[in-house]
Amino acid sequence: MTLPLSLDSVTAHYGKVKVLEDLSIHVGAGELVSLLGASGCGKTTTLRLVAGFLQPTSGTIRLGDKDLTRLPAHGRDIGLVFQNYALFPHLSVQQNVGFGLKQRNLPSAEQDRRALQMLERVGLAHLAQRLPAELSGGQKQRVALARALVIEPPLLMFDEPLSNLDAKLRVDMRVEIRELQRANGTTALYVTHDQEEAFSISDRVAIMNEGRIMQLDTPETLYQRPANSFVARFVGFENLIPLTVRDRSGDVVRAEAKGGAMLTLSQQRLGAIPDGFVLATRPDGLIVSDDPTAEGLPATLGLRTYLGRAYQYRCETGTGHLVANGSLATPFKPATQVTLTPNPDQCAILAVE
């Protein structure tokens, strides 16, 4: 059975410290939503509240029509995949996978059938009689995933499940997790600090900070249209340029930066532009030119670093420090006077905060 998960106005404290504040989130039936953020942002606390390991100070948690808020953890029927695998070292792979079925008092033959069937799905049926100590990290994580899925939970939750694996195996495993979750149609909540991991595996991502959701959206929307400066910086918009509109002519807007530089911007390409706003760009979104006739932000180049695909420059401008990537074909020396022109296809408009 596939059910939606809802957290409504959930607040949580550790002692006198408020960890979550009025957090609300809805995960649709069969949807995978990731909680993404730095350590201490509240993502793991949210997972522990849903699992029943912690109790909220206020608010409600529901899975379908079932109120989980004060229900003990063992009564929630949730599948969990942990960072450290949490396998029983004295049990075989098959026994680990079948443990939840045994707890549910299924007949032994049914336990064996379902455990072996799930091991087949994760490609580990040939290792059914091995102990966890005889497995690699990736194999252990597959066993943990099989154990969570075999009980056919209405909700599957992941707590940094790939952080102990090497880079290539992380990529392989996130594909497998996504394929299995989609095949089962299980509602899933996934906690990670890795942006690439969250974006690649999720239907939607909630970016969190200090116990609050800063933006909950599709990976594409978060990457292209961040809602605020925190999200913008989190997804790589290193340059935030405050601007004030000085002239409008149809679609074209002339805006002034601190220091007096003027930029010509198109609302057709950027969307509606208010009188006061912040133009957010990634380093790739600033075109570096030594053409004295170019329009943009006058800048003096500082430190140059080699990125493999581009040179990156730290730039001093009238609006502060900016970071821009330039072509490998035409490297500039430090102290060169240049113009930085925003590429509208790689910019976002933010409200002044």
XYZ file of C-alpha atoms in Angstrom:
353
model
C 0.000 0.000 0.000
C 1.307 3.442 -0.956
C 0.406 6.336 1.347
C 1.220 10.058 1.541
C 3.212 11.498 4.449
C 2.317 14.845 6.034
C 4.060 16.893 8.701
C 2.020 19.892 9.826
C 3.480 22.744 11.912
C 6.005 20.448 13.610
C 8.263 21.990 16.242
C 10.958 20.090 18.145
C 13.383 20.909 20.950
C 16.513 19.292 22.339
C 16.284 20.562 25.896
C 15.882 24.322 25.557
C 17.282 24.404 22.019
C 14.693 24.662 19.255
C 15.779 22.336 16.426
C 12.697 22.491 14.185
C 10.342 25.424 13.950
C 6.818 25.186 12.491
C 7.924 22.730 9.803
C 5.307 21.541 7.308
C 5.924 19.169 4.427
C 3.773 16.861 2.314
C 5.225 13.850 0.497
C 2.802 12.477 -2.077
C 2.010 8.775 -2.347
C 4.865 7.105 -4.251
C 6.976 10.275 -4.227
C 10.617 10.484 -3.124
C 11.457 13.725 -1.327
C 14.941 14.521 -0.049
C 15.816 16.699 2.930
C 19.032 18.484 2.001
C 21.225 20.705 4.116
C 24.359 21.097 6.178
C 24.921 19.375 9.522
C 22.647 20.796 12.197
C 19.946 22.059 9.831
C 17.294 19.688 11.229
C 17.013 17.084 8.481
C 17.957 14.049 10.600
C 15.763 15.305 13.448
C 12.845 15.391 11.000
C 13.560 11.779 10.019
C 13.777 10.688 13.654
C 10.454 12.368 14.428
C 8.736 10.509 11.600
C 10.372 7.234 12.693
C 9.191 7.711 16.273
C 12.656 7.941 17.849
C 11.836 11.503 18.983
C 8.603 13.228 19.951
C 7.647 16.650 18.562
C 6.971 19.543 20.929
C 3.965 20.450 18.811
C 2.418 19.668 15.428
C 1.165 16.469 13.810
C 2.676 13.683 11.680
C 0.357 11.569 9.534
C 0.879 8.651 7.153
C -2.250 8.463 5.070
C -5.118 8.699 7.582
C -2.993 7.325 10.429
C -1.787 9.772 13.092
C 1.821 8.848 13.937
C 2.527 11.788 16.233
C 2.493 9.886 19.556
C 2.617 6.336 18.204
C 5.618 4.272 19.399
C 8.298 3.537 16.799
C 7.514 -0.198 16.599
C 3.906 0.560 15.661
C 4.644 2.785 12.669
C 5.479 0.086 10.078
C 8.239 2.142 8.431
C 11.246 0.820 6.496
C 14.562 2.399 7.525
C 17.942 2.368 5.779
C 20.763 3.721 7.934
C 24.178 5.194 7.215
C 25.982 2.396 9.106
C 23.823 -0.423 7.628
C 22.765 -1.648 11.152
C 22.980 -5.325 10.157
C 23.020 -8.076 12.772
C 26.580 -9.479 12.626
C 25.608 -12.962 13.861
C 22.829 -13.444 11.290
C 23.273 -14.458 7.665
C 22.339 -12.136 4.812
C 19.075 -14.028 4.326
C 18.294 -13.907 8.050
C 19.001 -10.170 8.162
C 16.643 -9.534 5.264
C 13.957 -11.757 6.767
C 14.211 -10.303 10.270
C 11.255 -7.930 9.869
C 9.129 -10.754 8.462
C 9.989 -12.919 11.472
C 8.956 -10.081 13.800
C 5.607 -10.060 12.002
C 5.186 -13.787 12.725
C 5.023 -14.886 9.087
C 5.480 -18.621 8.470
C 9.118 -19.672 8.041
C 8.581 -20.780 4.452
C 7.067 -17.388 3.581
C 9.951 -15.599 5.294
C 12.474 -17.557 3.249
C 10.591 -17.087 -0.019
C 10.223 -13.317 0.345
C 13.752 -12.788 1.666
C 15.311 -14.714 -1.232
C 13.038 -12.968 -3.727
C 14.167 -9.552 -2.433
C 17.820 -10.605 -2.440
C 17.354 -11.610 -6.075
C 16.060 -8.116 -6.835
C 19.124 -6.474 -5.312
C 21.492 -8.965 -6.957
C 22.634 -10.745 -3.796
C 20.804 -14.099 -3.842
C 24.152 -15.885 -4.308
C 25.380 -14.409 -1.002
C 22.318 -15.379 1.046
C 24.258 -17.534 3.532
C 27.180 -15.185 4.115
C 27.633 -13.085 7.254
C 27.787 -9.257 7.045
C 31.519 -9.306 7.861
C 32.100 -11.159 4.588
C 30.474 -8.414 2.469
C 31.756 -5.209 0.895
C 30.278 -1.834 1.832
C 28.096 -1.762 -1.265
C 26.830 -5.282 -0.623
C 25.989 -4.400 2.995
C 23.991 -1.414 1.795
C 22.068 -3.612 -0.628
C 21.232 -5.978 2.219
C 20.024 -3.040 4.326
C 17.875 -1.857 1.419
C 16.454 -5.344 0.863
C 15.629 -5.646 4.570
C 13.735 -2.341 4.496
C 11.820 -3.193 1.307
C 10.904 -6.799 2.079
C 8.324 -5.825 4.710
C 6.554 -3.772 1.999
C 6.319 -0.646 4.142
C 4.018 2.236 3.157
C 6.954 4.577 3.901
C 10.683 4.068 3.309
C 13.228 6.395 4.937
C 16.942 6.814 4.271
C 19.424 8.466 6.635
C 22.611 9.373 4.707
C 22.647 5.816 3.286
C 25.563 6.285 0.879
C 28.002 8.420 2.871
C 30.231 5.446 3.788
C 30.708 4.355 0.174
C 33.310 5.482 -2.362
C 32.349 7.971 -5.076
C 31.656 5.527 -7.923
C 29.696 3.131 -5.726
C 27.592 6.038 -4.414
C 26.539 6.841 -7.979
C 25.706 3.194 -8.719
C 23.773 2.740 -5.480
C 21.663 5.878 -5.835
C 20.522 4.620 -9.251
C 19.586 1.256 -7.716
C 17.730 2.896 -4.819
C 15.756 5.071 -7.202
C 14.881 2.167 -9.498
C 13.718 -0.031 -6.613
C 11.710 2.792 -5.032
C 9.961 3.519 -8.329
C 9.334 -0.158 -9.049
C 7.732 -0.628 -5.627
C 5.923 2.725 -5.754
C 6.927 3.297 -2.122
C 6.666 6.773 -0.583
C 10.188 7.751 0.506
C 11.916 10.389 2.634
C 15.656 10.665 1.990
C 18.170 12.596 4.121
C 21.495 13.728 2.666
C 23.999 16.587 2.755
C 25.072 15.855 -0.849
C 23.388 18.150 -3.387
C 24.200 16.018 -6.431
C 22.848 12.927 -4.694
C 19.624 14.678 -3.680
C 19.026 16.209 -7.107
C 19.681 12.967 -8.991
C 17.426 10.747 -6.891
C 14.460 12.936 -5.921
C 11.101 14.016 -7.283
C 11.387 17.064 -5.025
C 14.011 18.412 -2.630
C 13.562 20.420 0.572
C 16.576 22.633 1.293
C 16.750 23.193 5.051
C 18.463 25.730 7.296
C 18.190 26.166 11.067
C 15.151 23.931 11.372
C 13.182 25.489 8.537
C 12.507 24.580 4.929
C 13.930 27.387 2.795
C 12.503 25.994 -0.455
C 10.771 22.765 -1.466
C 10.684 22.179 -5.200
C 11.821 20.034 -8.094
C 15.596 19.800 -8.594
C 15.261 21.732 -11.868
C 13.399 24.621 -10.236
C 15.787 24.811 -7.287
C 18.785 24.885 -9.611
C 17.385 27.481 -12.010
C 15.026 29.590 -9.868
C 16.088 29.703 -6.205
C 13.558 31.435 -3.967
C 16.002 33.378 -1.802
C 19.683 34.169 -1.267
C 20.289 31.178 1.025
C 19.044 28.700 -1.567
C 20.831 30.586 -4.340
C 24.189 30.298 -2.602
C 23.489 26.682 -1.673
C 22.984 25.683 -5.321
C 26.029 27.563 -6.590
C 24.975 31.162 -7.246
C 28.129 32.620 -5.701
C 27.546 36.148 -6.988
C 24.679 38.231 -5.572
C 24.583 41.683 -7.175
C 22.135 44.278 -5.746
C 20.627 46.429 -8.518
C 18.162 49.319 -8.788
C 16.059 49.922 -11.912
C 16.679 53.367 -13.407
C 14.763 53.041 -16.678
C 12.181 50.785 -18.320
C 11.404 50.567 -22.009
C 9.007 47.742 -22.768
C 10.838 44.510 -22.146
C 14.216 46.214 -21.580
C 15.324 47.339 -18.121
C 18.321 49.503 -17.276
C 19.568 48.806 -13.756
C 22.343 50.401 -11.710
C 24.784 48.546 -9.469
C 26.654 49.935 -6.500
C 29.468 52.058 -7.882
C 27.375 53.331 -10.779
C 27.782 50.570 -13.379
C 24.710 50.065 -15.573
C 23.359 46.768 -16.863
C 20.808 46.244 -19.628
C 18.511 43.323 -18.848
C 15.635 41.627 -20.645
C 12.502 40.679 -18.703
C 11.607 38.250 -21.461
C 14.694 36.229 -20.602
C 14.826 36.825 -16.849
C 11.189 37.202 -15.860
C 9.555 40.154 -14.108
C 12.126 42.562 -12.635
C 11.083 44.715 -9.628
C 12.483 48.196 -9.014
C 14.958 46.868 -6.464
C 16.349 43.333 -6.773
C 19.380 41.071 -6.556
C 20.849 39.498 -9.676
C 22.259 36.055 -8.798
C 24.813 34.373 -11.055
C 27.129 31.405 -10.902
C 30.792 31.936 -11.861
C 29.975 30.570 -15.338
C 27.259 33.224 -15.654
C 29.683 36.163 -15.816
C 31.400 36.759 -19.154
C 34.948 38.112 -18.660
C 36.050 40.562 -21.354
C 38.906 43.044 -21.787
C 36.973 44.846 -24.539
C 36.735 48.487 -23.358
C 33.399 48.903 -25.163
C 31.687 45.975 -23.360
C 28.803 46.850 -21.061
C 28.865 45.417 -17.571
C 30.614 45.681 -14.242
C 34.164 47.093 -14.327
C 36.460 44.744 -12.443
C 40.078 44.160 -11.515
C 41.145 40.541 -11.676
C 42.727 39.031 -8.597
C 43.677 35.434 -7.888
C 43.419 33.072 -10.884
C 42.887 29.346 -10.333
C 42.791 26.496 -12.838
C 39.655 24.326 -12.762
C 40.419 22.033 -15.698
C 37.453 23.242 -17.758
C 38.051 26.965 -17.123
C 40.114 29.539 -15.272
C 38.385 31.033 -12.256
C 39.041 34.629 -11.214
C 38.414 36.463 -7.984
C 37.285 39.901 -9.113
C 37.188 43.239 -7.314
C 34.238 45.410 -8.398
C 32.327 48.416 -7.148
C 29.694 46.028 -5.841
C 32.182 43.839 -3.930
C 34.017 40.578 -4.553
C 32.672 38.479 -7.441
C 33.814 35.133 -8.871
C 33.896 34.547 -12.631
C 35.038 31.715 -14.887
C 36.952 32.554 -18.048
C 38.021 30.680 -21.146
C 41.082 28.439 -21.140
C 41.958 29.801 -24.579
C 42.441 33.403 -23.425
C 43.742 33.504 -19.834
C 44.068 36.912 -18.182
C 46.823 37.974 -15.823
C 46.035 39.201 -12.306
C 45.432 42.976 -12.054
C 43.953 43.086 -15.586
C 41.082 45.551 -15.971
C 38.062 43.747 -17.411
C 34.288 43.967 -17.732
C 31.962 41.330 -16.271
C 28.766 40.907 -18.292
C 26.012 38.675 -16.872
C 24.728 35.935 -19.165
C 20.926 36.156 -18.695
C 20.489 32.429 -19.365
C 22.521 31.713 -16.231
C 21.028 34.326 -13.909
C 18.182 34.442 -11.414
C 16.209 37.373 -9.984
C 15.937 37.481 -6.188
C 14.026 39.823 -3.905
C 16.016 42.177 -1.660
C 16.127 40.686 1.838
